[in-house]
């Protein structure tokens, strides 16, 4: 097989993320996996390459990796970008990363919990002068939703987020109204970004093998939201309320939150009809534009406190 020649980098003939190299490194350091940290390492060179390429990097771009493990994906990012910063929580991996990534001066490792690191400061200090940054990660399952939501909500200067996550969560990110996977997470993700599933990944390409299959999803950040919302907090409050009890109608869910007084049901019905939205519909059928209509109309009314 001939290795692809990259326009601005090089690719090692045998990278870190092969079964042989991975086992060798793990054995040498006597490493034992911590399930609580979601440690399932990728050992498939093609998938590692696909993830890195989905981020559309280049010599003037940076990559922020969350959880480098032993550096298999980090290496692919280093070959394709100007700078890689990787945040790893497990101190035992630091000497291993130092060894495996010794040939890559454009990589720096930060020891810490990504949920606690000041990402805005990190972007300012470590990625200055670059033309754009992508977040790329094979994410530990237990932090998928909090970290993705944090990256979206903080409006960090990120071009795209390319992450390997549990298949079911990827389906929820990209679900359309009316589908069983569509919920408040879909609305939130799609408000900030355009999701697309880049690859489906079987559990067999990790050691140890997880109990679930995964997907690689790319979230391309939008320059501005796809709908005009006057008060974002109110918009997300409406979305949360609409899905509080999935099987209930909008009328029931929204009445409870926004029209809790006696006679509130009829008031809520009239309000929804005034918005042009049938009160008997369920939240799972509403588009972002319809949620925005409700939130903007509610914005003009005095509301009960939560
Ligand atoms: N990137 C490697 C790969 O693809 O083979 C390892 C991926 S493994 C699924 C997840 C990695 O995230 C592990 O190295 C784990 O120690 C690290 N990790 C877990 N929780 C973390 C956190 N809160 N902050 C930073 N890293 C974390």
XYZ file of C-alpha atoms and ligand atoms in Angstrom:
333
model
C 0.000 0.000 0.000
C 1.319 3.459 -0.799
C 0.868 6.115 1.866
C -0.951 9.247 0.776
C 1.409 12.193 0.545
C 0.063 15.118 2.486
C 0.538 18.606 1.057
C 1.843 20.087 4.289
C 3.029 17.246 6.404
C 4.081 13.692 6.598
C 2.478 10.531 7.760
C 4.404 7.867 9.566
C 4.352 4.510 7.775
C 3.239 2.872 10.996
C 1.495 5.285 13.307
C 0.897 5.011 17.035
C -2.656 3.767 16.552
C -1.997 0.266 15.265
C -2.732 -2.800 17.397
C 0.968 -3.700 17.506
C 2.320 -0.275 18.490
C -0.457 0.374 20.977
C 0.039 -2.932 22.783
C 3.803 -2.413 22.816
C 3.469 1.017 24.445
C 0.833 -0.115 26.951
C 2.918 -3.096 27.989
C 6.116 -1.132 28.272
C 4.494 1.295 30.716
C 2.382 -1.335 32.513
C -0.746 0.692 31.728
C -4.149 -0.492 32.942
C -7.328 1.071 31.516
C -9.655 3.136 33.697
C -13.238 2.547 32.704
C -14.350 5.563 34.741
C -12.349 7.802 32.376
C -13.859 6.256 29.245
C -10.493 4.856 28.161
C -11.142 3.004 24.894
C -8.217 3.596 22.567
C -8.538 3.537 18.777
C -6.394 1.032 16.925
C -7.534 1.545 13.329
C -5.334 3.762 11.168
C -8.069 4.434 8.588
C -10.570 5.641 11.146
C -7.964 7.818 12.842
C -7.143 9.325 9.462
C -10.832 9.880 8.625
C -11.414 11.729 11.888
C -8.387 13.970 11.372
C -9.336 14.706 7.744
C -12.924 15.572 8.675
C -11.520 18.534 10.620
C -10.156 20.039 7.359
C -6.921 21.219 8.972
C -3.848 22.764 7.347
C -0.518 24.324 8.325
C -2.194 27.562 9.462
C -4.868 25.817 11.503
C -4.865 24.516 15.045
C -6.452 21.485 16.663
C -7.601 21.130 20.248
C -7.794 17.478 21.215
C -9.667 16.290 24.290
C -8.268 13.106 25.812
C -5.275 12.101 23.653
C -4.795 8.721 25.378
C -1.461 7.471 24.037
C -1.473 9.916 21.138
C -2.879 7.915 18.216
C -5.222 10.666 17.002
C -2.877 13.414 18.206
C -0.264 12.146 15.770
C -2.668 12.355 12.812
C -3.614 15.893 13.851
C 0.027 16.913 14.235
C 0.739 15.702 10.699
C -2.060 17.859 9.316
C -2.025 21.090 11.333
C 0.192 23.911 12.543
C -0.376 23.249 16.237
C -2.063 20.691 18.430
C -2.969 21.221 22.069
C -4.235 18.102 23.814
C -5.871 18.073 27.257
C -5.467 14.818 29.180
C -6.773 14.133 32.678
C -4.848 10.929 33.423
C -1.377 11.720 34.716
C -0.165 8.163 33.965
C -0.479 8.928 30.242
C 1.812 11.967 30.288
C 5.158 10.103 30.079
C 3.688 7.819 27.439
C 2.595 10.802 25.337
C 5.999 12.388 25.751
C 7.553 9.253 24.316
C 5.058 8.519 21.532
C 4.891 12.119 20.282
C 8.587 12.980 20.684
C 8.888 13.617 16.918
C 6.155 16.253 16.861
C 7.317 19.670 18.128
C 3.953 21.219 17.214
C 2.153 19.242 19.947
C 1.717 20.372 23.528
C -0.051 18.451 26.262
C -2.053 20.100 29.020
C -2.674 18.016 32.124
C -6.200 18.643 33.393
C -9.914 18.031 33.284
C -11.351 19.592 30.138
C -14.511 20.470 32.044
C -12.450 22.672 34.387
C -9.808 24.143 32.081
C -10.269 27.816 31.153
C -10.727 27.187 27.445
C -11.045 30.838 26.489
C -7.626 31.584 28.017
C -6.187 28.452 26.420
C -7.390 29.553 22.984
C -5.953 33.028 23.502
C -2.584 31.814 24.739
C -1.964 28.681 22.690
C -3.621 29.307 19.341
C -2.686 32.962 18.751
C -1.778 33.728 15.147
C -3.562 30.755 13.601
C -6.346 31.107 11.057
C -8.800 28.784 12.754
C -9.107 26.030 15.332
C -11.074 22.789 15.339
C -11.831 20.615 18.319
C -11.171 16.970 17.519
C -11.643 14.082 19.917
C -12.515 10.508 20.533
C -14.558 11.572 23.522
C -14.981 9.640 26.727
C -18.711 8.887 26.806
C -19.327 10.323 30.239
C -18.486 13.902 29.225
C -19.883 13.979 25.685
C -22.938 16.138 26.237
C -21.484 18.565 28.817
C -18.336 19.255 26.835
C -20.063 19.618 23.464
C -22.691 21.937 24.964
C -19.984 23.954 26.678
C -18.040 24.350 23.419
C -21.195 25.460 21.627
C -22.588 27.773 24.290
C -19.343 29.549 25.162
C -18.995 30.615 21.532
C -15.283 29.899 21.546
C -13.499 30.722 18.296
C -13.957 27.208 16.926
C -14.557 26.404 13.251
C -15.726 22.857 13.745
C -16.014 20.126 16.332
C -15.249 16.627 15.085
C -15.962 14.004 17.689
C -16.316 10.277 17.982
C -19.267 9.659 20.256
C -21.796 6.992 21.110
C -23.921 6.317 18.005
C -27.209 7.093 19.785
C -25.959 10.514 20.864
C -24.741 11.328 17.341
C -28.211 10.412 16.050
C -29.756 12.804 18.562
C -27.414 15.628 17.517
C -28.502 15.372 13.885
C -32.160 14.289 14.261
C -34.895 16.092 12.312
C -38.276 17.156 13.773
C -40.737 14.277 13.926
C -38.097 11.570 14.396
C -37.780 9.560 17.596
C -34.294 10.937 18.290
C -35.316 14.605 18.065
C -35.221 16.418 21.398
C -33.845 19.425 23.244
C -30.257 18.290 22.515
C -30.980 18.256 18.747
C -32.433 21.763 18.893
C -29.514 23.105 20.942
C -26.844 21.562 18.692
C -28.579 22.665 15.497
C -29.042 26.206 16.803
C -25.265 26.658 17.028
C -23.950 24.278 14.367
C -24.680 22.177 11.296
C -24.193 18.525 12.241
C -23.285 15.712 9.931
C -22.361 12.123 10.601
C -19.015 11.480 8.929
C -18.544 7.785 9.758
C -20.084 4.913 11.654
C -17.578 3.030 13.730
C -17.925 -0.523 15.032
C -16.853 -1.331 18.581
C -14.174 -3.717 17.282
C -11.677 -0.932 16.482
C -10.981 -0.041 20.110
C -9.075 -1.612 22.933
C -10.681 -2.442 25.198
C -13.912 -2.810 23.204
C -16.758 -0.629 24.506
C -20.323 -1.970 24.845
C -21.691 0.403 22.217
C -21.074 1.377 18.608
C -19.898 4.886 17.804
C -20.224 7.542 15.129
C -17.945 10.346 14.111
C -19.943 13.552 13.943
C -18.810 16.897 12.610
C -20.424 20.067 13.891
C -19.659 23.038 11.657
C -20.200 26.164 13.662
C -22.733 28.596 12.217
C -21.775 32.253 11.852
C -25.206 33.148 13.164
C -28.158 31.096 14.361
C -30.565 29.848 11.670
C -33.523 31.565 13.340
C -33.942 35.022 14.840
C -34.369 34.800 18.582
C -34.683 37.932 20.727
C -33.855 36.225 24.012
C -31.777 33.039 23.847
C -32.404 32.092 27.465
C -36.162 32.245 26.820
C -35.772 30.209 23.601
C -33.988 27.380 25.439
C -36.461 27.594 28.304
C -39.307 26.994 25.825
C -37.416 24.083 24.247
C -36.761 22.469 27.645
C -40.377 22.923 28.694
C -41.712 21.456 25.434
C -39.788 18.209 26.052
C -40.301 17.902 29.814
C -42.765 15.105 29.211
C -42.210 13.841 25.709
C -45.575 12.191 25.252
C -47.529 15.257 26.412
C -48.868 17.911 24.070
C -47.306 21.338 23.763
C -50.396 22.714 25.444
C -49.823 20.628 28.582
C -46.075 21.109 28.766
C -46.066 24.848 28.072
C -49.081 25.546 30.254
C -47.314 24.012 33.253
C -44.266 26.206 32.823
C -45.587 29.452 31.415
C -49.330 29.626 32.275
C -49.580 27.937 35.700
C -52.615 29.894 36.976
C -56.279 28.871 37.057
C -57.585 29.327 33.530
C -54.005 28.994 32.288
C -54.877 26.165 29.963
C -57.276 28.264 27.900
C -54.836 31.138 27.952
C -52.060 28.866 26.694
C -54.326 27.425 24.005
C -55.178 30.914 22.742
C -51.517 31.896 22.885
C -50.393 28.900 20.783
C -53.196 29.436 18.286
C -52.121 33.067 18.050
C -48.635 31.785 17.151
C -50.173 29.632 14.389
C -49.151 26.408 16.167
C -51.711 23.715 16.946
C -51.833 23.234 20.764
C -52.266 19.460 20.392
C -48.883 19.005 18.690
C -45.976 17.503 20.601
C -42.663 19.275 21.109
C -40.910 16.609 19.042
C -42.654 17.885 15.859
C -41.570 21.530 16.147
C -38.886 23.062 13.958
C -36.355 25.558 15.311
C -38.332 28.299 13.563
C -41.507 27.311 15.422
C -39.718 27.268 18.785
C -38.423 30.745 17.931
C -41.946 32.014 17.157
C -43.155 30.807 20.560
C -40.135 32.199 22.445
C -40.353 35.581 20.726
C -44.104 35.820 21.391
C -43.620 34.849 25.036
C -40.873 37.437 25.309
C -43.458 40.169 25.089
C -45.471 38.772 28.045
C -44.849 38.937 31.793
C -44.011 35.397 32.985
C -44.180 33.505 36.255
C -40.789 32.903 37.883
C -39.347 29.384 37.405
N -7.688 9.839 21.775
C -7.374 8.492 22.198
C -7.778 7.489 21.131
O -8.575 7.891 20.257
O -7.315 6.377 21.152
C -8.030 8.142 23.539
C -9.545 8.282 23.583
S -10.297 7.662 25.053
C -11.945 7.335 24.428
C -10.645 9.085 26.054
C -9.452 9.805 26.669
O -9.943 10.954 27.380
C -8.659 9.013 27.662
O -7.290 9.202 27.425
C -9.044 9.610 29.039
O -8.035 9.490 30.021
C -9.302 11.056 28.648
N -10.239 11.776 29.526
C -11.291 11.275 30.202
N -11.941 12.245 30.872
C -11.282 13.407 30.614
C -11.473 14.759 31.019
N -12.482 15.107 31.826
N -10.603 15.704 30.575
C -9.576 15.347 29.738
N -9.351 14.088 29.325
C -10.196 13.121 29.737
